[in-house]
Amino acid sequence: MKSPRLAPSSPGTGPALRRRKPSGRLVNLEQIPVWAGFGSPIRNENQNPGLEALLEGLNPEQRRAVTHGTGPLLVVAGAGTGKTEVITRRIAWLVATRRARPSQILGLTFTDKAAAEMQLRVDQLVPYGFADTAISTFHAFGDRLIREFAFELGISPDARVLSRAEVVVLLREHLFELGLDTYLPLGDPTRFLGALATLFGRCRDEDVTPDRYRTHADELAAAASRAGSALVTGPEPFPVDRAAADALVELADRQIELATAYSRYTELLAASGAIDFGDQVALALRLMRSSPASLATIRNRFRYILVDEFQDTNPVQAALVGLLAEEHRNLTVVGDDDQSIYRFRGAAISNILEFRDHYPAARTVVLRRNYRSLAPILDASHRLIKFNDPDRLESRVGISKKLLPQRSQRSAPPVRVHGFDTAAAEADWIAAEVRRRMDAGVRPRDFAVLVRANAGADAVLRSFNIAGVPWRFAGTSGLYGRPEIRLLLSVLRAVTDPESSTDVYGLAASDIYRVPSEDLSAIMGAARRGHDSAWGLLEQADAGTGGVRVTAPGRAAIARLVGDLRRLRDLAHARPAGEVLYAFLQNSGWLAEMAAGGTARSEEMLANVARFFDIVRSRSALLVDDRAVFLIRHLATLIDAGDDPGVADTDPDVDAVSVLTVHKAKGLEFPVVVIPGLVAGRFPSSARREPLEIPDALVAAAPATADPHLPEERRLF
């Protein structure tokens, strides 16, 4: 089968939201005899025209990384230096030089989006029939292993992966089986159980088993007992000694209680035939440690391992990679300690800082040529990040990481700082500046406003609305908080429980039914005085009975609402919840209205509605009965437990200003970027400790600094 011609992307650009630069000449990969056999590398590689075509356009550092032979390789890739290009071309080079078949190469990354981007590029570089490289996220890879070797692990191959919210629900259902006393929550336990779920997840990430946690707790108890004995038998103690001993006893008791809860939670998972998110990697690591035969089988599959964003790996992921590569040591890791921004997810920056300690013979290639930004931005970034010395690779191993701009502009604009008295004044200035540039011909999609947290976007979005600036917001969470999704949830609740006055009122006041405000006020007032429901009063108003008088427009709107809810209620008894929601969207005309909107907001609404339908479909499949009355109860439980999936990813080409969190913006590119809220407490944000923290003694690697929060805020900025 013939291979396709392709136009390789610019060597310096990674997966970006924006346009790609025009590529160079086409590469004809038919010149590369990858199908001629594997096992013996091609001789005289430098004389092979196909290989030269594959390497064309790479700078010297990228070329050294791509053509590295065997053994460990550390690629320190600064922002915008083309790391994805290096990884994908290295995979193609390994195949083209017959060092490995595609199926013998494992590529690991962190997000489905990054894995799909990498797979797409490899598929383009490797001829048809040979693009079966295993490229996936860590969790997807671990999940495949534990299902393949489920019997060795003693679990079901069909074990269901519980979301964090489902873990909280499981804990709440078995609250009195967890062995809690001091920590037994009074009243609503949801918040505490969420903290407990976070603690258990961190234990999984840190490779802390229930037995290891219990051992630590028992050691604390023994130390507390020794301290108490010393006070009794020793000389006259100081008051502080008694206080310290009492504190140690309390700490030991609490840790024993948490260790017991962790052990029983693990037992509950096993009994329910489920695993949690952290198990997907932790169980795969346990498999390879406990079963030499399984480890040998897995190792024999992969001759080369490549890991993207290595600075974001946690201890379990790093241990998994280390075991896989222990024999052949053909391990390539690509990362940058200055881009480590996920400590709150368990990422251990020590993995990349100490890589050369674990692999002394590792070759190090530093990518410094930045193809994304102009000199003022790179210089300002380097000045700031130097404050994190000496706990950076640049200082530790004596390499230079200062990025060198490959783009030049005669009058490169400086990084500008503007001060304001209030957040409102700042937001108004941003909106006015964007509006001014838009009026001068700049497209809205060329702007990005990066906020430190979701709440930081509120003032900016209000000012954009006043200034008539189109925007789209991509926060880290909040699908259920979107107006369009709140309305769909109200439909489900109103259909299954017409006495839910809040939901019926929400529908009546929505843009779909537009019951006049004076009529709504009269109906809700009468319902309150008569201890009746909003639905009862609406039915009376529709029938012309009762003591509430409504306007003529109000009567027409109410008739439409009452008629729709009755039809949907009848449908809900016979058909699945998804069909009920679709009937509402279609019959109300709301779906057609969103589709015809043609604005960034309508596109966003459609995408969120589609994402919600995916959730309805997946959740309905887990229920014995998929009708609305059962689904809404299930969703309510999950929402109460903290389930709030992220909003949908909208079309990046929508012509609107992108407002998004800094974490969400990683890897994206925009011509103009504005970062508001650069004040102490907001950005850099204040450090927040977890309500239940994993003991320091159980953490694999201590932070490089006493206060790891501020260095991470610098890296994030």
XYZ file of C-alpha atoms in Angstrom:
717
model
C 0.000 0.000 0.000
C 1.354 3.404 -0.896
C 2.061 5.921 1.783
C 0.539 9.409 1.633
C 2.427 12.561 0.916
C 2.232 15.024 3.727
C 3.196 18.533 4.567
C 4.963 18.463 7.946
C 4.102 21.288 10.279
C 6.666 23.891 11.199
C 9.351 22.286 13.363
C 8.910 24.830 16.082
C 5.198 24.663 16.607
C 3.366 22.272 18.889
C -0.387 21.649 19.062
C -1.801 25.145 19.070
C -5.188 26.731 19.060
C -4.137 29.127 16.361
C -3.168 28.796 12.740
C -0.100 26.816 11.737
C 2.659 28.350 9.672
C 2.917 27.197 6.062
C 5.189 24.169 5.919
C 8.154 23.524 3.696
C 8.286 21.158 0.742
C 6.384 17.882 0.832
C 8.016 14.755 2.223
C 7.600 11.572 0.193
C 7.820 8.843 2.805
C 7.732 6.133 0.168
C 11.498 6.715 0.055
C 11.810 5.289 3.559
C 11.849 1.455 3.416
C 10.166 0.946 6.797
C 8.445 -2.245 5.626
C 11.655 -4.002 4.578
C 12.178 -5.633 7.966
C 12.995 -4.705 11.557
C 15.611 -5.512 14.107
C 18.767 -4.277 12.378
C 19.107 -0.506 11.976
C 19.691 0.836 8.491
C 23.361 1.324 7.686
C 24.600 4.596 6.250
C 21.579 6.520 7.492
C 23.089 9.798 6.381
C 23.006 8.631 2.760
C 19.302 7.713 2.808
C 17.272 10.441 1.028
C 14.044 9.369 2.751
C 15.542 9.831 6.189
C 16.931 13.211 5.208
C 13.446 14.216 4.120
C 12.092 13.066 7.489
C 14.651 15.208 9.331
C 14.286 18.215 7.070
C 13.465 21.468 8.824
C 14.707 20.392 12.243
C 17.226 22.607 13.971
C 20.482 20.988 15.212
C 19.218 20.390 18.758
C 15.941 18.886 17.553
C 17.859 16.698 15.124
C 20.139 15.392 17.887
C 17.114 14.449 19.973
C 15.267 12.797 17.084
C 18.275 10.724 15.967
C 19.410 9.612 19.429
C 20.185 5.901 19.288
C 19.774 3.702 22.344
C 19.787 4.461 26.045
C 18.101 7.138 28.155
C 17.536 10.608 26.731
C 16.401 13.758 28.537
C 15.034 16.452 26.236
C 14.670 19.735 28.093
C 12.162 21.540 25.909
C 11.280 25.115 26.761
C 7.941 26.603 25.786
C 7.422 26.893 22.033
C 10.538 24.919 21.097
C 8.776 22.166 19.133
C 8.764 19.292 21.621
C 5.770 17.536 20.031
C 7.524 17.701 16.677
C 10.575 16.073 18.258
C 8.572 13.265 19.850
C 6.579 12.406 16.738
C 9.547 12.604 14.362
C 11.606 10.498 16.748
C 8.907 7.812 16.648
C 8.919 7.963 12.845
C 12.732 7.880 12.800
C 12.842 4.796 15.042
C 10.452 3.055 12.657
C 12.166 4.285 9.504
C 15.604 3.133 10.692
C 14.157 -0.265 11.647
C 15.135 0.062 15.282
C 11.599 -0.942 16.257
C 8.252 -1.760 14.770
C 5.566 0.859 15.460
C 3.854 -1.571 17.855
C 7.090 -1.776 19.876
C 7.023 1.948 20.644
C 5.060 3.322 23.598
C 4.218 7.015 23.821
C 2.728 8.355 27.068
C 1.203 11.738 27.749
C -1.408 13.268 30.054
C -4.501 14.323 28.146
C -6.654 12.695 25.499
C -6.200 15.801 23.368
C -2.384 15.584 23.516
C -2.461 11.839 22.791
C -4.759 12.366 19.789
C -2.519 15.151 18.443
C 0.555 12.958 18.794
C -1.176 9.983 17.185
C -2.329 12.124 14.264
C 1.175 13.354 13.547
C 2.650 9.866 13.785
C -0.040 8.539 11.453
C 0.991 11.190 8.938
C 4.668 10.353 9.229
C 4.423 6.560 9.139
C 3.056 4.780 6.023
C -0.340 3.101 5.993
C -0.342 -0.270 7.698
C 2.459 0.677 10.085
C 0.762 3.319 12.264
C -0.004 1.074 15.255
C 2.230 2.825 17.759
C 0.781 2.651 21.279
C 0.164 6.301 22.142
C -2.128 7.062 25.047
C -2.509 8.782 28.382
C -0.995 7.174 31.467
C -4.438 6.290 32.774
C -5.608 4.756 29.496
C -2.426 2.679 29.277
C -2.766 1.498 32.871
C -6.438 0.723 32.334
C -5.621 -1.511 29.370
C -3.045 -3.408 31.404
C -5.249 -4.033 34.430
C -8.087 -5.282 32.235
C -5.782 -7.554 30.278
C -4.241 -8.953 33.450
C -7.341 -8.626 35.632
C -7.210 -12.207 36.883
C -3.600 -11.802 37.991
C -4.746 -8.777 39.988
C -7.819 -10.518 41.329
C -10.290 -8.018 39.881
C -12.996 -8.179 37.247
C -12.020 -7.299 33.661
C -15.239 -5.255 33.575
C -14.463 -3.209 36.687
C -16.047 0.211 36.387
C -13.958 3.349 36.937
C -15.660 5.622 39.451
C -15.513 9.387 39.053
C -14.610 11.470 42.092
C -18.290 12.247 42.686
C -19.151 8.548 42.510
C -16.418 7.844 45.055
C -18.029 10.379 47.403
C -21.422 8.722 46.892
C -19.894 5.307 47.672
C -18.303 6.666 50.852
C -21.557 8.296 51.921
C -23.490 5.071 51.399
C -21.011 3.230 53.634
C -20.205 6.064 56.034
C -20.580 4.000 59.196
C -18.384 1.213 57.833
C -15.297 3.423 57.504
C -14.283 3.237 61.176
C -14.569 6.982 61.715
C -14.913 8.474 65.192
C -13.122 11.803 65.561
C -13.648 12.448 61.879
C -17.246 11.200 61.775
C -19.045 14.187 60.211
C -22.168 15.512 61.861
C -24.885 16.793 59.545
C -24.076 16.931 55.839
C -20.987 14.733 55.314
C -20.453 15.555 51.638
C -17.701 18.141 52.108
C -15.708 15.957 54.463
C -16.097 12.893 52.263
C -14.850 14.939 49.307
C -11.711 15.734 51.307
C -11.403 12.056 52.195
C -11.660 11.097 48.503
C -8.921 13.631 47.691
C -6.670 12.155 50.394
C -7.146 8.629 49.052
C -6.387 9.850 45.529
C -3.176 11.508 46.699
C -2.190 8.259 48.413
C -2.645 6.423 45.114
C -0.510 9.043 43.316
C 2.237 8.795 45.948
C 2.338 4.991 45.812
C 1.022 4.715 49.370
C -0.938 1.509 49.971
C -3.378 1.071 52.887
C -0.830 -1.189 54.607
C 1.916 1.407 54.291
C -0.389 4.129 55.633
C -1.318 1.903 58.577
C 2.332 1.182 59.321
C 3.035 4.914 59.423
C 0.082 5.481 61.762
C 1.208 2.665 64.073
C 4.711 4.164 64.202
C 3.187 7.480 65.235
C 1.181 5.744 67.958
C 4.321 4.008 69.237
C 6.172 7.333 69.318
C 3.266 8.906 71.198
C 3.336 6.042 73.714
C 7.089 6.467 74.259
C 6.643 10.201 74.740
C 3.926 9.613 77.321
C 6.071 7.070 79.181
C 8.999 9.475 79.262
C 6.820 12.111 80.917
C 5.751 9.687 83.624
C 9.168 8.189 84.392
C 11.430 11.106 83.596
C 12.318 14.224 85.589
C 9.844 17.020 86.218
C 8.616 17.889 82.681
C 8.215 21.325 81.238
C 4.621 22.256 80.311
C 5.560 22.271 76.626
C 6.598 18.601 76.880
C 3.138 17.613 78.080
C 1.526 19.656 75.331
C 3.790 18.112 72.696
C 3.058 14.599 73.956
C -0.687 15.216 73.948
C -0.485 16.642 70.416
C 1.419 13.558 69.254
C -1.208 11.261 70.763
C -3.993 13.163 69.025
C -2.109 13.122 65.708
C -1.532 9.370 65.990
C -5.195 8.705 66.759
C -6.304 10.731 63.766
C -3.853 9.044 61.414
C -4.915 5.578 62.612
C -8.507 6.549 61.911
C -7.669 7.778 58.394
C -5.556 4.677 57.694
C -8.483 2.485 58.742
C -10.862 4.425 56.499
C -8.432 4.115 53.576
C -8.197 0.352 54.037
C -11.962 -0.080 54.262
C -12.513 2.155 51.242
C -10.206 -0.096 49.226
C -12.212 -3.105 50.397
C -15.465 -1.379 49.417
C -14.142 -0.759 45.916
C -13.223 -4.404 45.539
C -16.581 -5.581 46.884
C -18.475 -3.330 44.450
C -16.380 -4.418 41.452
C -15.069 -0.912 40.870
C -11.798 0.997 40.741
C -11.070 4.683 41.082
C -9.119 7.024 38.826
C -5.844 6.574 40.699
C -6.190 2.787 40.561
C -5.750 2.833 36.794
C -2.032 3.518 37.215
C -1.475 2.238 40.759
C -2.891 -1.238 39.968
C -0.808 -1.462 36.793
C 2.288 -0.715 38.882
C 1.236 -3.305 41.463
C 0.789 -5.856 38.678
C 4.322 -5.343 37.391
C 5.806 -5.481 40.875
C 3.941 -8.591 41.991
C 3.912 -10.667 38.801
C 7.326 -11.237 37.139
C 5.643 -13.113 34.288
C 3.294 -10.213 33.553
C 6.172 -7.744 33.791
C 8.234 -9.777 31.319
C 5.297 -9.925 28.899
C 4.721 -6.180 29.044
C 8.416 -5.317 28.778
C 8.835 -7.508 25.709
C 6.181 -5.506 23.896
C 7.945 -2.164 24.033
C 11.526 -1.563 22.954
C 11.313 2.236 23.128
C 9.345 4.405 25.543
C 8.726 8.124 25.108
C 7.107 10.299 27.782
C 5.767 13.784 27.101
C 5.480 16.470 29.812
C 7.666 14.437 32.156
C 7.662 17.256 34.696
C 3.959 16.521 35.309
C 4.425 12.863 36.299
C 3.605 11.775 39.829
C 5.628 9.159 41.764
C 3.469 6.219 40.628
C 3.715 7.197 36.957
C 7.472 7.668 37.212
C 7.838 4.285 38.919
C 5.744 2.640 36.198
C 7.944 4.099 33.464
C 11.087 3.109 35.361
C 9.985 -0.528 35.596
C 9.067 -0.674 31.922
C 12.446 0.703 30.832
C 14.610 -1.010 33.463
C 16.141 -3.587 31.098
C 16.540 -1.917 27.693
C 16.701 1.658 29.127
C 15.539 3.074 25.800
C 13.645 5.828 27.573
C 13.103 9.308 26.143
C 11.524 11.878 28.440
C 10.612 15.339 27.246
C 9.802 18.123 29.657
C 10.766 21.353 31.326
C 10.916 21.931 35.056
C 9.944 25.573 34.454
C 6.589 24.346 33.103
C 5.641 22.240 36.124
C 2.272 23.696 37.179
C 0.253 20.724 38.436
C 1.551 20.115 41.955
C -2.052 20.203 43.202
C -2.678 17.099 41.076
C 0.277 15.255 42.569
C 2.909 16.145 39.961
C 6.419 15.715 41.408
C 8.908 18.152 39.874
C 11.661 16.017 41.415
C 11.062 13.402 38.687
C 12.625 15.620 36.043
C 15.090 17.369 38.370
C 16.529 14.004 39.450
C 16.264 12.143 36.121
C 20.010 12.273 35.538
C 20.600 10.936 39.060
C 18.590 7.827 38.183
C 20.120 7.581 34.708
C 23.722 8.862 34.978
C 24.461 7.836 31.392
C 21.490 9.778 30.027
C 22.114 12.106 27.134
C 20.702 15.609 27.634
C 19.496 17.764 24.759
C 18.253 21.273 25.494
C 15.813 22.903 23.061
C 16.170 26.676 23.374
C 14.988 28.009 20.022
C 11.534 29.441 20.608
C 9.302 29.693 17.534
C 6.325 31.234 19.315
C 7.150 34.543 21.007
C 9.158 37.687 20.474
C 12.193 38.674 22.532
C 10.457 40.972 25.081
C 8.182 38.171 26.269
C 10.990 35.611 26.488
C 13.324 38.021 28.289
C 10.678 38.999 30.830
C 9.808 35.343 31.454
C 13.438 34.412 32.022
C 14.010 37.294 34.440
C 11.056 36.137 36.507
C 11.798 32.413 36.521
C 15.392 33.038 37.656
C 13.911 33.839 41.072
C 13.298 30.083 41.402
C 17.039 29.379 41.403
C 18.813 27.313 42.639
C 16.020 24.715 42.450
C 15.969 24.565 38.648
C 17.714 22.321 36.139
C 19.523 25.351 34.776
C 21.263 25.808 38.120
C 21.487 22.189 39.192
C 23.238 20.759 36.146
C 24.820 23.872 34.675
C 22.874 24.176 31.423
C 21.488 27.281 29.790
C 17.725 27.323 29.275
C 17.313 30.932 28.203
C 14.994 30.800 25.210
C 16.219 32.303 21.950
C 13.534 33.949 19.796
C 13.403 32.697 16.210
C 10.824 35.305 15.282
C 11.973 38.870 14.891
C 10.132 42.136 14.542
C 11.712 45.503 14.017
C 9.659 47.165 16.746
C 8.709 44.272 19.001
C 6.168 45.574 21.532
C 7.266 45.386 25.162
C 5.404 43.610 27.921
C 3.232 46.393 29.326
C 1.999 46.737 32.895
C -1.065 48.832 33.753
C -2.204 49.682 37.263
C -5.796 50.297 38.375
C -7.536 51.272 41.592
C -10.262 48.647 41.362
C -10.991 45.372 39.600
C -13.954 47.032 37.885
C -11.745 49.780 36.453
C -9.295 47.147 35.244
C -12.070 45.162 33.536
C -13.481 48.305 31.897
C -10.043 49.203 30.533
C -9.584 45.710 29.085
C -12.980 45.855 27.377
C -12.313 49.361 26.022
C -8.871 48.389 24.718
C -10.194 45.282 22.972
C -13.091 47.291 21.534
C -10.699 49.953 20.267
C -8.508 47.402 18.511
C -11.529 45.594 17.090
C -12.745 48.868 15.604
C -9.310 49.195 14.017
C -9.727 45.815 12.312
C -8.294 43.299 14.767
C -10.396 40.143 15.057
C -11.849 39.250 18.482
C -10.382 35.726 18.234
C -6.882 37.226 18.304
C -7.338 38.210 21.979
C -7.071 36.085 25.099
C -7.757 37.136 28.676
C -6.133 34.728 31.129
C -7.482 34.634 34.679
C -5.961 32.806 37.625
C -9.277 31.243 38.688
C -12.824 31.046 37.338
C -14.102 33.805 39.622
C -11.585 36.243 38.154
C -13.480 36.247 34.860
C -16.766 37.705 36.170
C -15.827 41.388 36.072
C -14.194 41.070 32.645
C -17.202 39.298 31.128
C -19.566 41.976 32.470
C -17.441 44.708 30.919
C -17.277 42.813 27.616
C -21.068 42.602 27.554
C -21.412 46.351 28.097
C -18.811 47.110 25.411
C -20.400 44.706 22.920
C -17.312 42.484 22.748
C -18.062 38.848 21.829
C -16.473 36.365 24.205
C -16.288 32.713 25.094
C -15.302 31.467 28.501
C -13.424 28.216 29.101
C -13.064 27.615 32.806
C -11.800 24.487 34.512
C -15.255 23.394 35.613
C -18.854 24.439 35.759
C -21.063 22.713 33.155
C -23.951 22.383 35.589
C -23.688 26.064 36.407
C -24.241 27.188 32.800
C -27.670 28.810 32.261
C -28.557 26.438 29.421
C -27.748 23.372 31.510
C -29.523 24.738 34.589
C -32.598 25.086 32.408
C -32.391 21.491 31.169
C -32.002 20.251 34.739
C -35.077 22.312 35.673
C -37.001 20.599 32.880
C -36.147 17.164 34.266
C -37.042 18.158 37.805
C -40.276 19.907 36.822
C -41.379 16.961 34.697
C -40.745 14.426 37.457
C -41.963 16.675 40.290
C -44.367 19.456 39.231
C -44.499 20.600 42.867
C -40.904 21.843 42.561
C -41.801 25.534 42.477
C -38.204 26.699 42.002
C -37.828 24.757 38.755
C -41.269 25.641 37.430
C -40.576 29.309 38.190
C -37.204 29.053 36.414
C -38.889 27.730 33.269
C -41.638 30.345 33.378
C -39.105 33.177 33.715
C -36.776 31.832 31.016
C -36.383 33.332 27.564
C -38.249 30.335 26.169
C -41.597 31.075 27.848
C -41.181 34.706 28.949
C -44.087 34.854 31.383
C -44.315 38.593 32.225
C -42.699 39.545 35.498
C -45.863 41.096 36.954
C -47.765 37.868 36.332
C -45.004 35.766 37.841
C -44.886 37.983 40.917
C -48.647 37.682 41.376
C -48.577 33.889 40.962
C -45.647 33.337 43.309
C -47.163 35.673 45.908
C -50.475 33.844 45.798
C -48.680 30.476 46.029
C -46.804 31.621 49.117
C -49.909 33.003 50.826
C -52.001 29.961 50.024
C -49.228 27.427 50.715
C -49.691 26.191 47.172
C -47.187 25.311 44.468
C -46.303 27.474 41.485
C -47.532 24.667 39.237
C -50.949 24.642 40.913
C -51.355 28.398 40.416
C -50.177 28.187 36.797
C -52.762 25.497 36.096
C -55.448 27.671 37.624
C -54.336 30.670 35.583
C -54.383 28.554 32.423
C -57.914 27.331 33.205
C -59.114 30.819 34.130
C -59.965 29.749 37.662
C -58.584 30.873 40.990
C -58.069 34.367 42.278
C -54.946 35.361 40.329
C -55.504 37.661 37.406
C -52.886 37.621 34.661
C -52.371 39.729 31.577
C -53.327 38.517 28.106
C -49.670 37.961 27.085
C -49.141 36.191 30.378
C -52.091 33.877 29.808
C -50.735 32.866 26.379
C -47.246 32.186 27.768
C -48.653 30.241 30.702
C -50.849 28.132 28.401
C -47.801 27.214 26.357
C -45.766 26.324 29.447
C -48.511 24.244 31.047
C -49.211 22.403 27.794
C -45.532 21.615 27.230
C -44.990 20.345 30.772
C -48.051 18.091 30.565
C -46.876 16.564 27.290
C -43.355 16.116 28.583
C -44.668 14.548 31.794
C -46.657 11.972 29.817
C -43.637 11.294 27.605
C -41.368 10.895 30.648
C -43.424 7.966 31.911
C -42.901 6.029 28.685
C -39.602 7.120 27.144
C -35.962 7.625 28.292
C -34.908 10.929 29.800
C -32.800 11.814 26.757
C -35.838 11.665 24.498
C -37.777 13.902 26.884
C -35.041 16.529 26.782
C -34.775 16.328 23.002
C -38.555 16.747 22.665
C -38.340 19.862 24.842
C -35.470 21.330 22.810
C -37.187 20.667 19.512
C -40.815 21.510 20.333
C -39.932 24.681 22.227
C -37.934 25.951 19.254
C -34.931 26.517 21.479
C -32.708 24.104 19.540
C -33.462 25.832 16.241
C -32.883 29.222 17.865
C -29.434 28.226 19.134
C -28.498 26.655 15.801
C -29.489 29.794 13.914
C -27.837 32.169 16.388
C -24.534 32.435 14.578
C -22.820 33.961 17.612
C -20.019 32.741 19.833
C -22.467 32.424 22.706
C -24.955 30.310 20.738
C -22.125 28.051 19.555
C -20.995 27.645 23.147
C -24.527 26.861 24.290
C -24.949 24.197 21.607
C -21.641 22.599 22.553
C -22.582 22.529 26.245
C -26.011 21.050 25.477
C -24.348 18.336 23.373
C -21.937 17.597 26.226
C -24.847 17.350 28.656
C -26.603 14.881 26.353
C -23.438 12.762 26.389
C -23.593 12.757 30.188
C -27.293 11.846 30.140
C -26.550 8.975 27.773
C -23.640 7.613 29.784
C -25.410 7.944 33.137
C -28.623 6.417 31.818
C -26.670 3.361 30.695
C -25.638 2.736 34.317
C -29.190 2.809 35.667
C -31.638 -0.068 35.796
C -34.290 2.323 34.456
C -33.321 5.243 32.208
C -36.466 7.304 32.642
C -36.296 10.863 33.929
C -37.510 10.175 37.468
C -34.539 7.874 38.101
C -31.965 9.841 36.129
C -32.613 13.176 37.861
C -32.311 11.505 41.255
C -28.972 10.008 40.198
C -27.701 13.322 38.813
C -28.816 15.146 41.965
C -26.792 12.736 44.097
C -23.699 13.237 41.964
C -24.076 17.019 41.898
C -24.485 17.032 45.658
C -21.259 14.996 45.867
C -19.389 17.624 43.881
C -19.753 16.377 40.314
C -19.461 19.329 37.946
C -17.843 18.419 34.611
C -16.053 21.024 32.572
C -17.813 22.960 29.857
C -17.487 21.780 26.293
C -14.513 22.752 24.166
C -15.937 25.108 21.595
C -14.739 25.655 18.049
C -11.386 27.483 18.294
C -12.175 29.387 15.116
C -15.232 31.114 16.608
C -14.571 34.849 16.284
C -14.715 35.817 19.943
C -12.302 36.830 22.689
C -11.102 33.775 24.608
C -11.445 34.170 28.362
C -9.877 31.209 30.120
C -7.900 30.177 33.156
C -4.120 30.150 32.954
C -4.026 26.377 33.452
C -6.507 25.903 30.614
C -4.376 28.077 28.314
C -1.272 25.891 28.449
C -0.060 25.073 24.934
C -2.303 27.594 23.168
C -1.207 30.664 21.210
C -2.763 34.114 20.740
C -1.432 37.321 19.163
C -2.576 39.472 22.114
C -2.746 38.259 25.706
C -4.042 40.171 28.725
C -3.612 38.902 32.297
C -5.730 40.751 34.878
C -5.647 40.536 38.648
C -1.879 40.608 39.174
C -2.125 41.417 42.872
C -1.027 39.462 45.911
C -3.629 36.942 46.946
C -5.046 36.575 43.427
C -2.034 36.019 41.191
C 0.174 34.932 42.834
C -2.658 33.245 44.684
C -2.584 32.491 48.374
C -1.412 29.011 49.287
C -4.201 26.693 50.379
C -3.659 23.471 52.239
C -5.854 20.443 51.734
C -8.343 19.809 54.576
C -6.836 16.316 54.931
C -3.205 16.251 53.870
C -1.114 13.174 53.218
C 1.588 12.953 55.912
C 4.956 14.342 54.836
C 6.638 11.077 55.815
C 4.637 9.278 53.106
C 5.454 11.692 50.310
C 8.019 10.231 47.932
C 9.991 13.430 47.418
C 9.956 16.513 49.565
C 9.405 19.827 47.751
C 12.565 21.492 46.506
C 11.798 24.535 48.657
C 10.193 25.050 52.034
C 7.348 26.927 50.341
C 6.704 25.266 46.964
C 3.642 27.405 46.231
C 5.296 30.668 45.185
C 7.791 28.993 42.779
C 4.864 27.224 41.116
C 2.973 30.510 40.765
C 6.048 31.947 39.019
C 6.143 28.985 36.650
C 2.445 29.377 35.952
C 2.861 33.068 35.134
